Tab-separated table of C-alpha atoms and ligand atoms in Angstrom:
chain	number	residue	atom	x	y	z
A	90	UNK	CA	53.786	-41.280	28.866
A	91	UNK	CA	55.576	-41.033	25.497
A	92	UNK	CA	58.846	-39.211	24.761
A	93	UNK	CA	57.817	-37.914	21.387
A	94	UNK	CA	54.841	-37.622	19.036
A	95	UNK	CA	54.311	-36.449	15.468
A	96	UNK	CA	50.996	-34.726	14.864
A	97	UNK	CA	49.329	-32.725	12.083
A	98	UNK	CA	46.432	-30.286	11.932
A	99	UNK	CA	44.627	-28.958	8.909
A	100	UNK	CA	44.482	-25.281	7.775
A	101	UNK	CA	41.057	-23.643	7.339
A	102	UNK	CA	39.026	-21.583	5.027
A	103	UNK	CA	36.212	-19.325	6.248
A	104	UNK	CA	33.090	-20.016	4.157
A	105	UNK	CA	30.688	-17.395	5.474
A	106	UNK	CA	30.331	-15.188	8.520
A	107	UNK	CA	33.818	-13.587	8.993
A	108	UNK	CA	33.962	-10.471	11.221
A	109	UNK	CA	30.419	-10.947	12.496
A	110	UNK	CA	31.625	-14.141	14.211
A	111	UNK	CA	33.945	-12.032	16.420
A	112	UNK	CA	30.772	-10.410	17.850
A	113	UNK	CA	28.630	-13.272	18.969
A	114	UNK	CA	27.353	-14.394	15.541
A	115	UNK	CA	27.846	-17.727	13.812
A	116	UNK	CA	30.035	-18.633	10.897
A	117	UNK	CA	30.695	-21.644	8.579
A	118	UNK	CA	34.299	-22.883	8.263
A	119	UNK	CA	35.927	-25.832	6.518
A	120	UNK	CA	39.210	-27.581	7.282
A	121	UNK	CA	41.576	-27.786	4.267
A	122	UNK	CA	43.958	-30.482	3.089
A	123	UNK	CA	47.087	-28.430	3.507
A	124	UNK	CA	48.382	-29.406	6.974
A	125	UNK	CA	50.747	-28.144	9.663
A	126	UNK	CA	53.005	-30.872	10.986
A	127	UNK	CA	54.658	-30.832	14.385
A	128	UNK	CA	57.125	-33.120	16.072
A	129	UNK	CA	56.978	-32.609	19.849
A	130	UNK	CA	59.329	-34.303	22.309
A	131	UNK	CA	60.089	-34.162	26.005
A	132	UNK	CA	63.727	-33.228	26.710
A	133	UNK	CA	65.632	-33.348	29.988
A	134	UNK	CA	67.000	-29.797	29.986
A	135	UNK	CA	63.925	-28.055	31.403
A	136	UNK	CA	63.705	-25.609	28.523
A	137	UNK	CA	61.440	-24.962	25.553
A	138	UNK	CA	63.099	-25.221	22.180
A	139	UNK	CA	61.311	-24.209	18.963
A	140	UNK	CA	62.345	-24.886	15.394
A	141	UNK	CA	59.800	-23.420	12.973
A	142	UNK	CA	61.862	-22.813	9.794
A	143	UNK	CA	58.837	-21.858	7.676
A	144	UNK	CA	58.408	-18.712	9.824
A	145	UNK	CA	62.095	-18.037	10.347
A	146	UNK	CA	62.564	-19.607	13.803
A	147	UNK	CA	65.456	-21.966	14.432
A	148	UNK	CA	67.001	-23.063	17.707
A	149	UNK	CA	64.957	-20.628	19.788
A	150	UNK	CA	65.049	-21.629	23.496
A	151	UNK	CA	63.668	-20.376	26.768
A	152	UNK	CA	63.779	-21.850	30.237
A	153	UNK	CA	60.564	-23.058	31.894
A	154	UNK	CA	60.466	-20.171	34.350
A	155	UNK	CA	57.813	-17.618	35.125
A	156	UNK	CA	58.979	-15.769	32.024
A	157	UNK	CA	57.579	-18.337	29.676
A	158	UNK	CA	55.141	-16.554	27.358
A	159	UNK	CA	56.430	-13.131	28.371
A	160	UNK	CA	58.980	-10.617	27.026
A	161	UNK	CA	60.333	-10.284	23.582
A	162	UNK	CA	59.288	-13.503	21.724
A	163	UNK	CA	60.022	-13.784	17.995
A	164	UNK	CA	56.828	-13.564	15.928
A	165	UNK	CA	57.070	-17.101	14.627
A	166	UNK	CA	57.482	-18.586	18.127
A	167	UNK	CA	54.712	-16.708	19.993
A	168	UNK	CA	51.792	-19.068	19.513
A	169	UNK	CA	53.855	-22.248	20.319
A	170	UNK	CA	55.466	-20.630	23.369
A	171	UNK	CA	52.161	-19.432	24.706
A	172	UNK	CA	50.536	-22.832	23.929
A	173	UNK	CA	53.265	-24.631	25.973
A	174	UNK	CA	52.796	-22.097	28.779
A	175	UNK	CA	49.065	-22.456	28.894
A	176	UNK	CA	49.239	-26.195	28.706
A	177	UNK	CA	51.891	-26.418	31.439
A	178	UNK	CA	49.752	-24.203	33.724
A	179	UNK	CA	46.980	-26.753	33.556
A	180	UNK	CA	48.786	-30.035	33.186
A	181	UNK	CA	52.225	-29.577	34.578
A	182	UNK	CA	54.875	-30.871	32.162
A	183	UNK	CA	57.521	-33.146	33.733
A	184	UNK	CA	60.456	-31.930	31.526
A	185	UNK	CA	61.418	-29.480	28.862
A	186	UNK	CA	59.827	-29.597	25.431
A	187	UNK	CA	61.135	-29.332	21.886
A	188	UNK	CA	58.633	-28.393	19.171
A	189	UNK	CA	59.576	-28.576	15.457
A	190	UNK	CA	56.964	-27.527	12.881
A	191	UNK	CA	56.783	-27.956	9.145
A	192	UNK	CA	53.931	-26.437	7.103
A	193	UNK	CA	52.475	-27.713	3.842
A	194	UNK	CA	51.281	-24.182	3.092
A	195	UNK	CA	52.688	-20.683	3.082
A	196	UNK	CA	51.907	-18.609	6.147
A	197	UNK	CA	50.930	-15.849	3.582
A	198	UNK	CA	47.705	-17.597	2.347
A	199	UNK	CA	45.659	-16.978	5.504
A	200	UNK	CA	45.027	-20.711	5.952
A	201	UNK	CA	45.663	-20.278	9.660
A	202	UNK	CA	49.255	-21.446	10.164
A	203	UNK	CA	49.462	-19.857	13.686
A	204	UNK	CA	46.288	-21.547	14.931
A	205	UNK	CA	47.207	-24.866	13.308
A	206	UNK	CA	50.670	-24.802	15.078
A	207	UNK	CA	48.901	-23.906	18.325
A	208	UNK	CA	46.509	-26.853	17.886
A	209	UNK	CA	49.362	-29.218	17.085
A	210	UNK	CA	51.312	-28.181	20.165
A	211	UNK	CA	48.439	-28.545	22.606
A	212	UNK	CA	47.295	-31.860	21.125
A	213	UNK	CA	50.851	-33.317	20.972
A	214	UNK	CA	51.421	-32.399	24.644
A	215	UNK	CA	48.162	-34.032	25.692
A	216	UNK	CA	49.138	-37.160	23.713
A	217	UNK	CA	52.646	-37.242	25.281
A	218	UNK	CA	51.119	-37.166	28.776
A	219	UNK	CA	48.422	-39.614	27.758
A	220	UNK	CA	45.665	-37.272	28.978
A	221	UNK	CA	42.979	-38.035	26.435
A	222	UNK	CA	41.540	-34.544	26.685
A	223	UNK	CA	38.321	-34.112	24.803
A	224	UNK	CA	38.048	-31.742	21.848
A	225	UNK	CA	36.474	-28.954	23.825
A	226	UNK	CA	39.282	-29.066	26.427
A	227	UNK	CA	41.840	-28.909	23.650
A	228	UNK	CA	39.873	-26.075	22.085
A	229	UNK	CA	39.789	-24.029	25.327
A	230	UNK	CA	43.607	-24.198	25.848
A	231	UNK	CA	44.296	-23.429	22.168
A	232	UNK	CA	41.733	-20.585	21.956
A	233	UNK	CA	43.088	-19.016	25.194
A	234	UNK	CA	46.467	-19.140	23.501
A	235	UNK	CA	45.277	-17.303	20.395
A	236	UNK	CA	43.556	-14.650	22.596
A	237	UNK	CA	46.721	-14.278	24.725
A	238	UNK	CA	48.878	-13.656	21.629
A	239	UNK	CA	46.645	-11.584	19.426
A	240	UNK	CA	44.054	-10.115	21.780
A	241	UNK	CA	41.118	-10.808	19.442
A	242	UNK	CA	39.547	-13.628	17.448
A	243	UNK	CA	36.517	-15.832	17.354
A	244	UNK	CA	38.383	-19.158	17.631
A	245	UNK	CA	36.877	-20.498	14.363
A	246	UNK	CA	40.361	-21.406	13.031
A	247	UNK	CA	41.228	-23.275	16.221
A	248	UNK	CA	37.964	-25.244	15.975
A	249	UNK	CA	38.701	-26.185	12.340
A	250	UNK	CA	42.172	-27.424	13.328
A	251	UNK	CA	40.843	-29.581	16.166
A	252	UNK	CA	37.461	-30.906	14.872
A	253	UNK	CA	38.258	-30.834	11.166
A	254	UNK	CA	35.388	-31.273	8.612
A	255	UNK	CA	33.000	-28.405	8.055
A	256	UNK	CA	31.610	-26.569	11.057
A	257	UNK	CA	28.887	-24.259	12.084
A	258	UNK	CA	30.664	-22.253	14.723
A	259	UNK	CA	29.576	-19.637	17.232
A	260	UNK	CA	32.014	-17.173	18.804
A	261	UNK	CA	34.398	-18.598	21.338
A	262	UNK	CA	33.186	-22.165	20.698
A	263	UNK	CA	29.775	-21.655	22.317
A	264	UNK	CA	28.441	-23.908	19.550
A	265	UNK	CA	30.644	-26.182	17.381
A	266	UNK	CA	28.433	-28.288	15.124
A	267	UNK	CA	29.862	-30.531	12.429
A	268	UNK	CA	28.022	-30.336	9.094
A	269	UNK	CA	27.654	-33.689	7.502
A	270	UNK	CA	28.848	-33.265	3.891
A	271	UNK	CA	31.615	-35.038	1.894
A	272	UNK	CA	33.275	-31.962	0.361
A	273	UNK	CA	32.563	-28.476	-1.014
A	274	UNK	CA	33.330	-27.690	-4.691
A	275	UNK	CA	35.511	-24.600	-4.073
A	276	UNK	CA	37.990	-22.788	-6.232
A	277	UNK	CA	40.448	-20.770	-4.129
A	278	UNK	CA	42.277	-17.734	-5.409
A	279	UNK	CA	45.179	-16.054	-3.482
A	280	UNK	CA	45.296	-12.297	-3.981
A	281	UNK	CA	49.088	-12.117	-3.440
A	282	UNK	CA	48.559	-9.750	-0.544
A	283	UNK	CA	49.133	-10.841	3.058
A	284	UNK	CA	46.312	-9.637	5.285
A	285	UNK	CA	46.972	-8.602	8.866
A	286	UNK	CA	43.904	-10.084	10.604
A	287	UNK	CA	44.331	-8.234	13.856
A	288	UNK	CA	44.756	-4.905	12.143
A	289	UNK	CA	41.651	-5.462	9.974
A	290	UNK	CA	39.576	-6.609	12.958
A	291	UNK	CA	40.629	-3.404	14.713
A	292	UNK	CA	39.667	-1.274	11.681
A	293	UNK	CA	36.204	-2.826	11.757
A	294	UNK	CA	35.997	-2.186	15.471
A	295	UNK	CA	36.740	1.464	14.871
A	296	UNK	CA	34.031	1.639	12.224
A	297	UNK	CA	31.602	0.005	14.697
A	298	UNK	CA	32.499	2.589	17.318
A	299	UNK	CA	31.682	5.407	14.924
A	300	UNK	CA	28.556	3.845	13.375
A	301	UNK	CA	27.303	1.201	15.846
A	302	UNK	CA	23.768	0.823	14.445
A	303	UNK	CA	25.022	0.331	10.852
A	304	UNK	CA	27.629	-2.211	11.802
A	305	UNK	CA	25.374	-4.155	14.195
A	306	UNK	CA	22.776	-4.291	11.412
A	307	UNK	CA	25.409	-5.702	9.029
A	308	UNK	CA	26.384	-8.368	11.584
A	309	UNK	CA	22.735	-9.295	12.052
A	310	UNK	CA	22.244	-9.679	8.336
A	311	UNK	CA	25.360	-11.823	8.116
A	312	UNK	CA	24.166	-13.980	10.977
A	313	UNK	CA	20.851	-14.402	9.233
A	314	UNK	CA	22.434	-15.527	5.923
A	315	UNK	CA	24.843	-17.875	7.703
A	316	UNK	CA	21.902	-19.623	9.333
A	317	UNK	CA	20.223	-20.023	5.954
A	318	UNK	CA	23.510	-21.029	4.223
A	319	UNK	CA	23.949	-23.831	6.789
A	320	UNK	CA	20.764	-25.421	5.447
A	321	UNK	CA	21.849	-24.902	1.839
A	322	UNK	CA	25.120	-26.596	2.716
A	323	UNK	CA	23.389	-29.519	4.439
A	324	UNK	CA	21.221	-29.938	1.329
A	325	UNK	CA	24.217	-29.460	-0.987
A	326	UNK	CA	22.159	-26.818	-2.770
A	327	UNK	CA	25.075	-25.010	-4.412
A	328	UNK	CA	22.837	-22.593	-6.323
A	329	UNK	CA	21.410	-21.318	-3.038
A	330	UNK	CA	24.714	-21.383	-1.240
A	331	UNK	CA	26.242	-19.263	-3.985
A	332	UNK	CA	23.526	-16.642	-3.514
A	333	UNK	CA	24.348	-16.394	0.177
A	334	UNK	CA	27.994	-16.092	-0.632
A	335	UNK	CA	27.313	-13.177	-2.935
A	336	UNK	CA	25.134	-11.485	-0.286
A	337	UNK	CA	27.860	-12.029	2.302
A	338	UNK	CA	30.421	-10.387	0.052
A	339	UNK	CA	28.135	-7.253	-0.215
A	340	UNK	CA	28.046	-6.997	3.572
A	341	UNK	CA	31.811	-7.431	3.798
A	342	UNK	CA	32.155	-4.680	1.225
A	343	UNK	CA	29.988	-2.472	3.391
A	344	UNK	CA	32.281	-3.170	6.304
A	345	UNK	CA	35.120	-1.927	4.131
A	346	UNK	CA	37.189	-5.114	4.130
A	347	UNK	CA	37.189	-5.984	0.463
A	348	UNK	CA	39.745	-4.595	-1.962
A	349	UNK	CA	39.996	-3.808	-5.729
A	350	UNK	CA	42.041	-6.941	-6.247
A	351	UNK	CA	39.635	-9.192	-4.397
A	352	UNK	CA	36.659	-7.555	-6.116
A	353	UNK	CA	38.255	-8.122	-9.477
A	354	UNK	CA	38.963	-11.815	-8.811
A	355	UNK	CA	35.436	-12.311	-7.359
A	356	UNK	CA	33.804	-10.622	-10.367
A	357	UNK	CA	35.856	-12.697	-12.767
A	358	UNK	CA	34.825	-15.964	-11.040
A	359	UNK	CA	31.184	-14.993	-11.144
A	360	UNK	CA	31.312	-14.006	-14.821
A	361	UNK	CA	32.949	-17.362	-15.532
A	362	UNK	CA	29.897	-19.144	-14.078
A	363	UNK	CA	30.567	-19.530	-10.320
A	364	UNK	CA	27.380	-20.158	-8.213
A	365	UNK	CA	28.819	-17.444	-5.928
A	366	UNK	CA	32.093	-15.900	-4.817
A	367	UNK	CA	33.392	-13.957	-1.891
A	368	UNK	CA	36.529	-13.072	0.041
A	369	UNK	CA	37.473	-15.522	2.793
A	370	UNK	CA	38.877	-14.472	6.158
A	371	UNK	CA	39.726	-10.990	7.357
A	372	UNK	CA	39.738	-9.427	3.869
A	373	UNK	CA	41.847	-6.783	2.188
A	374	UNK	CA	44.207	-9.538	0.973
A	375	UNK	CA	44.632	-13.303	1.494
A	376	UNK	CA	42.166	-15.458	-0.466
A	377	UNK	CA	38.793	-15.410	-2.281
A	378	UNK	CA	36.656	-18.470	-2.722
A	379	UNK	CA	34.248	-19.346	-5.534
A	380	UNK	CA	31.688	-22.125	-5.575
A	381	UNK	CA	32.103	-24.007	-8.844
A	382	UNK	CA	30.384	-26.788	-10.680
A	383	UNK	CA	32.693	-29.481	-12.108
A	384	UNK	CA	31.887	-28.234	-15.598
A	385	UNK	CA	32.759	-24.623	-14.871
A	386	UNK	CA	35.734	-25.281	-12.609
A	387	UNK	CA	38.519	-24.891	-15.222
A	388	UNK	CA	36.925	-21.774	-16.739
A	389	UNK	CA	36.634	-20.162	-13.291
A	390	UNK	CA	40.274	-21.048	-12.463
A	391	UNK	CA	41.336	-19.440	-15.723
A	392	UNK	CA	39.323	-16.331	-14.996
A	393	UNK	CA	40.867	-15.980	-11.555
A	394	UNK	CA	44.349	-16.442	-13.034
A	395	UNK	CA	43.554	-13.769	-15.631
A	396	UNK	CA	42.525	-11.447	-12.852
A	397	UNK	CA	46.073	-11.977	-11.489
A	398	UNK	CA	45.014	-14.283	-8.709
A	399	UNK	CA	46.961	-17.429	-7.892
A	400	UNK	CA	44.727	-20.554	-7.930
A	401	UNK	CA	45.465	-22.873	-5.002
A	402	UNK	CA	44.223	-26.486	-5.150
A	403	UNK	CA	42.458	-27.133	-1.925
A	404	UNK	CA	40.735	-30.186	-0.569
A	405	UNK	CA	37.892	-29.236	1.809
A	406	UNK	CA	36.280	-30.933	4.782
A	407	UNK	CA	39.398	-32.850	5.858
A	408	UNK	CA	40.266	-34.584	9.138
A	409	UNK	CA	41.140	-32.500	12.244
A	410	UNK	CA	44.254	-32.839	14.323
A	411	UNK	CA	45.709	-36.352	14.506
A	412	UNK	CA	48.796	-38.362	15.429
A	413	UNK	CA	50.645	-39.135	12.163
B	75	PMV	O1	42.191	-13.702	8.482
B	75	PMV	P1	41.645	-15.011	8.869
B	75	PMV	O2	41.592	-15.976	7.760
B	75	PMV	O3	42.318	-15.576	10.076
B	75	PMV	O4	40.145	-14.841	9.243
B	75	PMV	C1	39.720	-13.887	10.210
B	75	PMV	C2	38.284	-14.020	10.349
B	75	PMV	C3	37.736	-12.971	11.386
B	75	PMV	O5	36.340	-13.283	11.509
B	75	PMV	C4	37.821	-11.598	10.808
B	75	PMV	C5	38.440	-13.016	12.708
B	75	PMV	C6	38.047	-14.203	13.587
B	75	PMV	O6	38.872	-14.576	14.493
B	75	PMV	O7	36.984	-14.766	13.442
């Protein structure tokens, strides 16, 4: 057993398949170079202490009683507290725990800061206890945590944090298949608007309740193009992958989750020569992604900036959670 470990987990970008992946369809996700760092230590006082200054939490403490994970928990502490509770329920912790996080990216981008801090917490605790849990066991505890806190979600972000790389992922981790590629030539543009994933997932759910056939059909079409895009990705056929991205964007538009700002940025990237472009994640805000050749990259970045997007340099396909 160790007293303390430092770990880090990557953020993520959804490549294709968002929303449909909540309903038993596959998606493609890549882990990004911006990482969440966590220092986790055992402390003698039998309490949980959280310092997460990036999300406004400092010196938050709670005793390890039956109340852990319940009651009025500050937003920035919810995922970590629930992760500690869920871990403790399975692998009884011998003492209190202090978790301190530091993010390399803004929680506004939609790179998955909540899931990355959940992954860091679960992994760090397993390292401290010397448990050597396999990736799927880590995934199950972290995914349960995300569901406990936000009620909905496919778990794709948790998988990206744990496994890293680029994954073909089926709802709830039924399939998690690494795709063997070195990197993906993406340009990422932030819309400047923070998307509330749970709210947007609920809006889509309402639409599905009103028009079930239409929405199921959209999900099936998305599933179909994700399966084809997986092959394009494996073959590094960017022309073809770009086509699937554009089709995926049309389906997301039909679901009602795009926005004028995202449309504008996507259109600008395409006109500047992107193979394809689409929103990434829940939609409405957060980021768009464009697939760009080396020659067109600068032009596409300029076009996104001109469309009032903020270009974020992102390394794709990076390593999953690790001890630093
Ligand atoms: O908003 P993000 O980047 O966390 O992406 C959400 C993707 C959804 O498919 C809409 C939800 C999910 O959990 O898969």
